[in-house]
C-alpha positions as semicolon CSV with decimal commas, in nm:
position;residue;x (nm);y (nm);z (nm)
1;M;0,017;-0,009;-0,007
2;R;0,303;0,227;0,055
3;H;0,426;0,138;-0,252
4;R;0,114;0,230;-0,471
5;A;0,077;0,543;-0,246
6;G;0,399;0,638;-0,356
7;R;0,292;0,659;-0,697
8;W;0,069;0,943;-0,665
9;P;0,334;1,236;-0,645
10;S;0,462;1,149;-0,924
11;R;0,117;1,105;-1,115
12;F;0,042;1,441;-1,009
13;V;0,374;1,588;-1,109
14;I;0,340;1,433;-1,463
15;A;-0,031;1,538;-1,512
16;G;0,127;1,901;-1,409
17;L;0,409;1,886;-1,633
18;V;0,180;1,789;-1,935
19;L;-0,057;2,094;-1,852
20;L;0,235;2,331;-1,817
21;A;0,381;2,184;-2,161
22;M;0,026;2,238;-2,307
23;W;0,010;2,597;-2,204
24;T;0,365;2,677;-2,322
25;A;0,293;2,496;-2,662
26;G;-0,034;2,708;-2,685
27;C;-0,296;2,413;-2,655
28;T;-0,311;2,424;-3,019
29;P;-0,379;2,079;-3,169
30;H;-0,288;2,202;-3,530
31;V;-0,127;2,521;-3,732
32;L;-0,191;2,735;-3,998
33;D;0,084;2,655;-4,208
34;V;0,154;2,883;-4,518
35;D;0,137;2,732;-4,851
36;I;0,131;2,989;-5,110
37;A;0,309;3,360;-5,074
38;Q;0,235;3,581;-5,338
39;E;0,343;3,915;-5,135
40;R;0,446;4,152;-5,418
41;L;0,240;4,455;-5,480
42;D;0,295;4,794;-5,664
43;V;-0,117;4,893;-5,714
44;A;-0,441;4,855;-5,559
45;T;-0,789;4,778;-5,732
46;P;-1,021;5,054;-5,791
47;P;-1,335;5,038;-5,501
48;L;-1,526;4,730;-5,524
49;D;-1,806;4,948;-5,524
50;G;-2,043;4,715;-5,691
51;S;-1,919;4,800;-6,057
52;H;-1,560;4,653;-5,976
53;T;-1,490;4,298;-5,902
54;V;-1,173;4,112;-5,882
55;A;-1,037;3,741;-5,902
56;Q;-0,740;3,542;-5,876
57;S;-0,704;3,166;-5,954
58;F;-0,452;2,997;-5,766
59;V;-0,341;2,598;-5,737
60;P;-0,253;2,474;-5,334
61;Q;0,044;2,268;-5,302
62;Y;-0,094;2,093;-4,986
63;A;-0,441;1,945;-4,864
64;N;-0,638;2,072;-4,596
65;L;-0,656;2,483;-4,754
66;S;-0,840;2,645;-4,499
67;E;-0,760;3,034;-4,522
68;I;-0,672;3,304;-4,747
69;E;-0,517;3,636;-4,695
70;L;-0,560;3,979;-4,890
71;L;-0,434;4,320;-4,775
72;P;-0,692;4,578;-4,847
73;A;-0,623;4,921;-4,983
74;V;-0,894;5,202;-4,843
75;Y;-0,961;5,532;-4,987
76;E;-0,984;5,766;-4,750
77;S;-1,244;5,591;-4,569
78;P;-1,403;5,222;-4,604
79;G;-1,718;5,372;-4,692
80;Q;-2,067;5,199;-4,596
81;G;-2,187;4,826;-4,704
82;T;-2,027;4,514;-4,712
83;L;-1,753;4,278;-4,903
84;T;-1,834;3,953;-4,991
85;L;-1,560;3,720;-5,060
86;H;-1,640;3,379;-5,272
87;L;-1,406;3,036;-5,294
88;H;-1,497;2,839;-5,616
89;S;-1,346;2,506;-5,726
90;L;-1,202;2,522;-6,103
91;R;-1,217;2,135;-6,126
92;A;-1,565;2,087;-6,052
93;G;-1,705;2,340;-6,260
94;G;-1,676;2,690;-6,064
95;T;-1,870;2,520;-5,799
96;E;-1,893;2,771;-5,509
97;L;-1,766;2,624;-5,178
98;A;-1,745;2,901;-4,937
99;T;-1,827;3,272;-4,883
100;Q;-1,768;3,538;-4,647
101;T;-1,934;3,855;-4,596
102;V;-1,743;4,139;-4,437
103;D;-1,876;4,471;-4,270
104;V;-1,640;4,738;-4,442
105;A;-1,627;4,945;-4,139
106;R;-1,450;4,658;-3,967
107;I;-1,165;4,680;-4,244
108;S;-0,846;4,895;-4,212
109;H;-0,601;5,014;-4,463
110;N;-0,315;4,737;-4,492
111;V;-0,421;4,543;-4,202
112;P;-0,439;4,171;-4,354
113;L;-0,827;4,058;-4,429
114;R;-0,852;3,681;-4,364
115;F;-1,100;3,484;-4,515
116;S;-1,145;3,156;-4,327
117;F;-1,374;2,838;-4,423
118;P;-1,379;2,462;-4,340
119;S;-1,094;2,286;-4,485
120;Q;-1,063;2,139;-4,844
121;H;-0,927;1,818;-4,826
122;D;-0,799;1,758;-5,134
123;S;-0,666;2,088;-5,231
124;A;-0,341;1,987;-5,322
125;G;-0,336;2,035;-5,679
126;T;-0,626;2,150;-5,758
127;S;-0,741;2,472;-5,904
128;Y;-0,937;2,710;-5,732
129;E;-1,052;3,098;-5,767
130;L;-1,114;3,341;-5,554
131;R;-1,360;3,608;-5,614
132;A;-1,441;3,922;-5,409
133;E;-1,706;4,197;-5,484
134;G;-1,881;4,466;-5,271
135;E;-2,206;4,677;-5,247
136;P;-2,239;5,022;-5,340
137;G;-2,063;5,281;-5,148
138;V;-1,777;5,054;-5,047
139;R;-1,415;5,261;-5,044
140;V;-1,199;4,926;-5,007
141;G;-1,024;4,731;-5,305
142;F;-0,683;4,507;-5,265
143;W;-0,344;4,523;-5,340
144;Y;-0,176;4,365;-5,646
145;N;0,139;4,362;-5,848
146;S;0,101;4,449;-6,215
147;I;0,352;4,223;-6,339
148;N;0,301;3,841;-6,313
149;A;0,442;3,760;-6,005
150;Y;0,244;3,407;-5,927
151;G;0,287;3,133;-6,222
152;D;0,020;2,913;-6,137
153;G;-0,276;3,141;-6,152
154;Q;-0,443;3,452;-6,333
155;L;-0,600;3,767;-6,212
156;Q;-0,912;3,913;-6,333
157;L;-1,035;4,284;-6,311
158;D;-1,414;4,348;-6,380
159;G;-1,445;4,010;-6,585
160;R;-1,106;4,049;-6,789
161;Y;-0,770;3,876;-6,754
162;Q;-0,484;4,104;-6,713
163;A;-0,126;4,092;-6,607
164;G;-0,043;4,033;-6,251
165;D;-0,127;3,886;-5,939
166;L;-0,324;3,967;-5,632
167;R;-0,108;3,996;-5,321
168;F;-0,244;3,684;-5,106
169;I;-0,147;3,420;-4,928
170;T;-0,309;3,078;-4,822
171;R;-0,251;2,857;-4,547
172;S;-0,359;2,497;-4,497
173;R;-0,430;2,303;-4,198
174;Y;-0,135;2,127;-4,067
175;D;-0,253;1,881;-3,797
176;L;-0,118;1,602;-3,609
177;G;-0,302;1,369;-3,897
178;M;-0,154;1,508;-4,176
179;A;0,227;1,502;-3,993
180;T;0,119;1,126;-3,961
181;R;0,061;1,085;-4,339
182;E;0,368;1,236;-4,420
183;A;0,547;1,023;-4,210
184;Q;0,434;0,702;-4,354
185;A;0,554;0,866;-4,685
186;L;0,902;0,857;-4,511
187;L;0,894;0,464;-4,507
188;D;0,970;0,487;-4,919
189;S;1,302;0,613;-4,763
190;A;1,341;0,347;-4,482
191;R;1,667;0,238;-4,630
192;L;1,832;0,572;-4,513
193;A;1,769;0,425;-4,134
194;V;2,047;0,187;-4,184
195;P;2,295;0,429;-4,271
196;L;2,195;0,656;-4,005
197;V;2,192;0,386;-3,741
198;A;2,562;0,289;-3,860
199;L;2,677;0,642;-3,834
200;L;2,517;0,742;-3,506
201;L;2,539;0,450;-3,298
202;L;2,814;0,180;-3,459
203;P;3,119;0,383;-3,353
204;G;3,027;0,507;-3,004
205;G;2,863;0,152;-2,923
206;I;3,175;-0,050;-3,020
207;L;3,373;0,196;-2,774
208;W;3,129;0,194;-2,518
209;A;3,085;-0,179;-2,535
210;Y;3,449;-0,231;-2,533
211;L;3,527;0,047;-2,264
212;N;3,234;-0,080;-2,045
213;P;3,278;0,234;-1,835
214;G;2,961;0,109;-1,623
215;T;2,833;0,469;-1,535
216;G;2,459;0,307;-1,496
217;G;2,186;0,105;-1,630
218;D;1,932;0,376;-1,759
219;P;1,918;0,254;-2,135
220;I;1,819;0,638;-2,229
221;A;2,128;0,785;-2,070
222;N;2,322;0,499;-2,222
223;L;2,184;0,534;-2,575
224;A;2,282;0,909;-2,545
225;M;2,629;0,865;-2,457
226;R;2,679;0,630;-2,757
227;L;2,523;0,857;-2,986
228;A;2,785;1,138;-2,841
229;L;3,085;0,897;-2,874
230;S;3,010;0,832;-3,219
231;L;3,001;1,177;-3,353
232;A;3,302;1,263;-3,138
233;A;3,500;0,948;-3,274
234;V;3,442;1,028;-3,657
235;P;3,619;1,368;-3,683
236;V;3,878;1,243;-3,447
237;A;3,943;0,943;-3,623
238;L;3,959;1,168;-3,999
239;L;4,220;1,429;-3,777
240;W;4,423;1,103;-3,715
241;S;4,416;0,923;-4,047
242;T;4,491;1,269;-4,189
243;V;4,805;1,278;-4,004
244;L;4,893;0,930;-4,130
245;G;4,814;1,012;-4,481
246;I;4,512;0,828;-4,519
247;R;4,241;0,924;-4,780
248;W;3,883;0,821;-4,682
249;D;3,616;0,768;-4,955
250;R;3,329;0,617;-4,995
251;T;3,470;0,224;-5,032
252;L;3,661;0,254;-4,736
253;C;3,405;0,386;-4,536
254;L;3,181;0,122;-4,627
255;A;3,434;-0,099;-4,495
256;A;3,500;0,078;-4,167
257;F;3,139;0,037;-4,087
258;A;3,071;-0,302;-4,190
259;A;3,409;-0,414;-3,972
260;M;3,223;-0,202;-3,697
261;A;2,884;-0,432;-3,748
262;V;3,049;-0,713;-3,755
263;C;3,229;-0,627;-3,414
264;G;2,893;-0,502;-3,272
265;A;2,710;-0,858;-3,350
266;A;2,995;-1,067;-3,215
267;Y;2,973;-0,852;-2,918
268;L;2,609;-0,940;-2,871
269;L;2,674;-1,289;-2,975
270;R;2,910;-1,323;-2,686
271;R;2,658;-1,143;-2,443
272;Q;2,396;-1,409;-2,524
273;I;2,611;-1,679;-2,489
274;R;2,721;-1,579;-2,168
275;G;2,378;-1,578;-2,053
276;R;2,363;-1,176;-2,010
277;A;2,046;-0,984;-2,078
278;I;2,055;-0,740;-2,396
279;W;1,649;-0,634;-2,322
280;L;1,545;-0,345;-2,065
281;G;1,513;-0,403;-1,711
282;R;1,170;-0,401;-1,554
283;G;1,260;-0,055;-1,322
284;Y;1,323;0,101;-1,698
285;R;1,041;-0,002;-1,914
286;S;0,809;0,267;-1,839
287;S;1,044;0,549;-1,864
288;T;1,179;0,428;-2,159
289;V;0,856;0,389;-2,382
290;V;0,758;0,737;-2,275
291;M;1,107;0,876;-2,382
292;V;1,099;0,687;-2,694
293;M;0,727;0,822;-2,801
294;V;0,909;1,198;-2,685
295;L;1,158;1,148;-2,908
296;A;0,945;1,020;-3,212
297;L;0,690;1,284;-3,170
298;T;1,012;1,511;-3,180
299;L;1,188;1,355;-3,493
300;L;0,803;1,369;-3,670
301;L;0,777;1,741;-3,597
302;R;1,139;1,844;-3,694
303;F;1,095;1,617;-4,044
304;A;0,755;1,820;-4,091
305;Q;0,955;2,131;-4,075
306;I;1,157;2,047;-4,383
307;R;0,901;1,919;-4,632
308;K;0,916;2,198;-4,816
309;L;1,269;2,230;-4,832
310;V;1,484;2,121;-5,130
311;L;1,780;2,249;-5,014
312;P;1,925;2,346;-4,657
313;A;1,824;2,710;-4,568
314;W;2,011;3,024;-4,494
315;V;2,372;3,118;-4,547
316;D;2,561;2,920;-4,331
317;S;2,424;2,549;-4,482
318;N;2,596;2,684;-4,816
319;Q;2,939;2,721;-4,614
320;H;2,878;2,359;-4,460
321;A;2,818;2,200;-4,773
322;L;3,113;2,335;-4,899
323;V;3,351;2,224;-4,609
324;T;3,157;1,866;-4,631
325;E;3,251;1,841;-5,045
326;L;3,616;1,939;-4,973
327;V;3,640;1,655;-4,695
328;A;3,469;1,416;-4,943
329;M;3,701;1,553;-5,234
330;H;4,031;1,539;-5,038
331;G;3,910;1,222;-4,789
332;Q;4,107;1,407;-4,512
333;V;4,091;1,750;-4,307
334;P;4,116;2,023;-4,578
335;Q;4,467;2,225;-4,586
336;S;4,274;2,490;-4,786
337;Y;3,958;2,589;-4,920
338;E;4,091;2,495;-5,266
339;P;4,021;2,428;-5,542
340;L;3,655;2,512;-5,479
341;L;3,789;2,890;-5,328
342;P;4,101;3,049;-5,369
343;V;4,161;3,033;-4,970
344;Q;4,494;2,913;-4,836
345;A;4,422;2,887;-4,491
346;F;4,142;2,635;-4,329
347;A;4,100;2,701;-3,990
348;Y;3,718;2,621;-3,938
349;H;3,580;2,340;-3,692
350;F;3,509;2,048;-3,922
351;G;3,349;1,749;-3,669
352;F;3,010;1,827;-3,829
353;H;3,126;1,802;-4,154
354;A;3,339;1,490;-4,101
355;D;2,994;1,365;-3,956
356;L;2,812;1,465;-4,288
357;A;3,082;1,344;-4,531
358;A;3,043;1,002;-4,392
359;F;2,683;0,989;-4,387
360;H;2,712;1,094;-4,742
361;W;2,933;0,807;-4,815
362;L;2,715;0,535;-4,619
363;S;2,360;0,705;-4,768
364;G;2,443;0,771;-5,135
365;L;2,255;1,103;-5,046
366;A;2,413;1,424;-5,232
367;I;2,556;1,657;-4,992
368;P;2,291;1,897;-4,926
369;Q;2,022;1,637;-4,886
370;A;2,239;1,451;-4,643
371;M;2,282;1,774;-4,440
372;L;1,897;1,833;-4,431
373;L;1,817;1,481;-4,304
374;L;2,131;1,435;-4,064
375;G;2,053;1,802;-3,938
376;Q;1,697;1,734;-3,838
377;V;1,788;1,387;-3,664
378;L;2,080;1,548;-3,468
379;N;1,819;1,841;-3,376
380;A;1,544;1,592;-3,251
381;A;1,883;1,414;-3,062
382;S;1,923;1,754;-2,873
383;A;1,625;1,635;-2,624
384;L;1,792;1,335;-2,591
385;M;2,083;1,505;-2,465
386;A;1,859;1,716;-2,216
387;Y;1,724;1,401;-2,083
388;L;2,085;1,288;-2,029
389;L;2,214;1,591;-1,836
390;T;1,899;1,637;-1,613
391;R;1,932;1,271;-1,519
392;R;2,255;1,313;-1,427
393;L;2,231;1,637;-1,226
394;T;1,884;1,514;-1,016
395;G;1,897;1,174;-1,025
396;R;1,502;1,165;-1,171
397;R;1,348;1,037;-1,475
398;V;1,040;1,241;-1,467
399;A;1,242;1,555;-1,448
400;A;1,467;1,403;-1,710
401;I;1,169;1,327;-1,955
402;A;1,007;1,699;-1,844
403;A;1,355;1,843;-1,996
404;A;1,299;1,617;-2,307
405;V;0,975;1,749;-2,367
406;V;1,053;2,123;-2,335
407;V;1,373;2,075;-2,535
408;G;1,188;1,848;-2,794
409;L;0,855;1,995;-2,829
410;V;0,809;2,353;-2,657
411;S;1,120;2,547;-2,681
412;F;1,181;2,762;-2,997
413;L;1,572;2,642;-3,024
414;P;1,719;2,443;-3,105
415;A;1,428;2,372;-3,372
416;Y;1,512;2,685;-3,513
417;Y;1,843;2,546;-3,631
418;V;1,659;2,418;-3,931
419;S;1,644;2,831;-4,040
420;W;1,940;2,922;-3,921
421;G;2,170;2,658;-4,099
422;R;2,384;2,648;-3,806
423;Y;2,422;2,271;-3,777
424;T;2,815;2,292;-3,655
425;Q;2,677;2,473;-3,372
426;L;2,379;2,266;-3,322
427;T;2,639;1,991;-3,330
428;G;2,853;2,123;-3,041
429;L;2,570;2,164;-2,834
430;L;2,442;1,843;-2,886
431;L;2,771;1,717;-2,740
432;L;2,845;1,941;-2,477
433;P;2,560;1,729;-2,211
434;P;2,729;1,404;-2,244
435;T;3,106;1,602;-2,224
436;M;2,986;1,738;-1,881
437;V;2,852;1,424;-1,788
438;A;3,139;1,223;-1,886
439;A;3,385;1,467;-1,728
440;M;3,183;1,467;-1,378
441;D;3,169;1,077;-1,383
442;W;3,574;1,095;-1,426
443;L;3,623;1,335;-1,166
444;E;3,421;1,160;-0,902
445;A;3,513;0,817;-0,947
446;K;3,577;0,671;-0,617
447;R;3,880;0,506;-0,801
448;P;4,072;0,599;-1,072
449;D;3,886;0,459;-1,396
450;H;4,069;0,482;-1,698
451;R;3,790;0,355;-1,933
452;L;3,611;0,679;-1,789
453;L;3,902;0,924;-1,897
454;I;3,916;0,758;-2,228
455;V;3,527;0,835;-2,295
456;A;3,578;1,211;-2,117
457;G;3,894;1,274;-2,338
458;L;3,716;1,139;-2,659
459;L;3,419;1,357;-2,619
460;N;3,614;1,652;-2,512
461;A;3,842;1,649;-2,806
462;G;3,537;1,585;-3,037
463;L;3,361;1,868;-2,888
464;F;3,661;2,101;-2,943
465;L;3,680;1,946;-3,343
466;T;3,315;2,036;-3,384
467;H;3,257;2,395;-3,237
468;A;3,520;2,632;-3,090
469;R;3,269;2,847;-2,936
470;V;3,063;2,585;-2,755
471;T;3,422;2,402;-2,667
472;I;3,485;2,752;-2,457
473;F;3,129;2,676;-2,309
474;G;3,257;2,322;-2,166
475;I;3,588;2,461;-2,039
476;C;3,400;2,747;-1,829
477;F;3,180;2,439;-1,701
478;L;3,488;2,213;-1,612
479;V;3,693;2,525;-1,478
480;V;3,381;2,626;-1,209
481;Y;3,313;2,282;-1,129
482;L;3,619;2,175;-1,005
483;L;3,638;2,512;-0,829
484;F;3,284;2,412;-0,655
485;E;3,427;2,079;-0,578
486;T;3,724;2,232;-0,419
487;F;3,551;2,431;-0,211
488;G;3,318;2,173;-0,104
489;H;3,642;1,955;0,012
490;W;3,750;2,237;0,185
491;R;3,429;2,297;0,373
492;Q;3,450;1,904;0,464
493;H;3,787;1,938;0,578
494;A;3,872;1,641;0,355
495;G;4,226;1,731;0,323
496;R;4,507;1,861;0,058
497;G;4,488;1,493;-0,077
498;M;4,147;1,465;-0,204
499;V;4,160;1,826;-0,357
500;F;4,525;1,759;-0,520
501;E;4,346;1,405;-0,666
502;L;4,054;1,601;-0,798
503;W;4,270;1,857;-0,965
504;R;4,515;1,605;-1,077
505;R;4,229;1,408;-1,261
506;G;4,124;1,776;-1,402
507;A;4,481;1,788;-1,570
508;M;4,484;1,437;-1,697
509;L;4,135;1,515;-1,868
510;G;4,272;1,824;-2,028
511;L;4,613;1,648;-2,136
512;L;4,427;1,378;-2,310
513;A;4,141;1,589;-2,500
514;L;4,483;1,830;-2,596
515;G;4,665;1,505;-2,688
516;L;4,392;1,353;-2,950
517;S;4,300;1,718;-3,089
518;G;4,680;1,812;-3,088
519;P;4,758;1,811;-3,488
520;W;4,425;2,049;-3,527
521;L;4,547;2,269;-3,245
522;V;4,875;2,311;-3,461
523;Q;4,702;2,383;-3,772
524;I;4,457;2,646;-3,588
525;A;4,755;2,827;-3,424
526;R;4,973;2,820;-3,730
527;V;4,672;3,007;-3,913
528;I;4,593;3,284;-3,643
529;Y;4,933;3,347;-3,646
530;G;4,948;3,420;-4,006
531;V;4,654;3,618;-3,967
532;L;4,772;3,863;-3,643
533;R;5,087;3,901;-3,867
534;A;4,945;4,019;-4,137
535;A;4,640;4,233;-3,933
536;G;4,944;4,379;-3,737
537;G;4,890;4,180;-3,449
538;S;4,506;4,276;-3,360
539;L;4,199;4,129;-3,469
540;R;3,950;4,355;-3,237
541;G;3,620;4,370;-3,429
542;D;3,337;4,616;-3,420
543;A;3,177;4,631;-3,091
544;S;2,867;4,613;-3,236
545;Y;2,942;4,260;-3,424
546;N;2,974;4,119;-3,055
547;A;2,673;4,320;-2,897
548;F;2,411;4,087;-2,742
549;P;2,085;4,059;-2,876
550;W;1,898;4,079;-2,607
551;E;1,499;4,097;-2,812
552;F;1,582;3,745;-2,870
553;L;1,538;3,630;-2,542
554;Y;1,176;3,656;-2,570
555;I;1,115;3,521;-2,894
556;A;0,797;3,274;-2,947
557;R;0,757;3,111;-2,608
558;N;1,089;3,234;-2,425
559;R;0,876;3,421;-2,201
560;Q;0,678;3,153;-2,055
561;L;1,009;2,930;-2,020
562;L;1,182;3,199;-1,849
563;V;0,872;3,235;-1,586
564;L;0,885;2,882;-1,551
565;A;1,266;2,834;-1,513
566;G;1,263;3,147;-1,271
567;L;1,002;2,934;-1,065
568;G;1,231;2,675;-1,079
């Protein structure tokens, strides 16, 4: 009975977390997603006062057409009377599907007017016509572009076709059902799951299995560590193969991962022969099922966000594709940007590009498409890393699941990285939590366990090769953590021996990380020295470039999250 009673606080906590997640997410079961966006304009129609009409044909790309937005142009005053908007299906012989009447007194100049109607489930690829007309006394028209700006429709003024298109935006209702149907289409590319799993789990899984650091039995936390080790091991391997003069290509990459797959299968077979369980323990089944559901929903939404993209977005993606092309072309860490750019010095962190090049080789996808797919998988995996760090700091699985929900399904970031294109920073932030956890495991171990040291050193080296700024975040954490632990030992009168041992372990971790990334550090130092000489010894930039953008703190749902963080 005491055991059953102990469950109720956890259930109340989980219910509270669900309500908070719904509150921060807006409690919306769907979103109105922009489909067609013709936003060019340079002239307005005459007032639709009964003697003038306007019509625009269009073809939506997606199902569930639910809304059309127009931009009114008010002539001095809206006048009197009503405007009527009609939606016709041209496929069904001009059948009227919806109508909306608006009192012009409620219309303001240059304030968008929205025409909402029941979802048209078969709207994808269907021809429609929007028609607007008014009563005598109406002094409202609509903005349009006098030159053709939209290729799948035509503009009519007073029943006559003419050049140009209305300024209009259509929106489709995007709900979980549509997301699920689109996810089913991903099954056509299910073969890509094999190279994804190979890249993200094989290198780290082999290292984790044979090192056997024994840091805990939580399967989700162990999965996160394996994924992080994989992401770190690939750039470290590329760095040292470059030092040894080895050039990678698709054949060598496939052979290496095939060998790792054989080692992994042998390890699992050996465990089964020895009678060691490879399934989940009873105590972790519920939390594992919940986390799998959270990760699956996060991944589903991340893929939904790229369904309209042909190429990765924004300017950073171009640079990442360029560097990845250099890695794939040379099979090594680039020494310059040639032959793609006439730039001699190369000093850009290449960890993400090494992982992407490996996925490009394994999957056979072109680099831009490989970046889109891998980038969204890494984005969803950020929720996994939030679980790992929260689990390590609090020891509570409910808190860890809540962190994963916030990062994966509520927070504006990291989801925004798909628009930002900063996949290197995303990967660095993905590696930061496991790097912190591995460092704490090594520093807090009762006895020096060099398996923990290897894991922590490899993760720190991989972080350094992946993103310099995030590496500084990691160093700041490590320094503050060492000082905090030193102060704790001093308060407990633990003696100098424990303090010395703490800092000795910290030094060993730093030396191992530097040793693993040493050749890259030398290359960076050489490039910086050359730039300093050319710049006269100073690299000071404009102060405005480094100014902190405070307004970004309050973007999207950050206000609610800051309130929750403050309460916490």
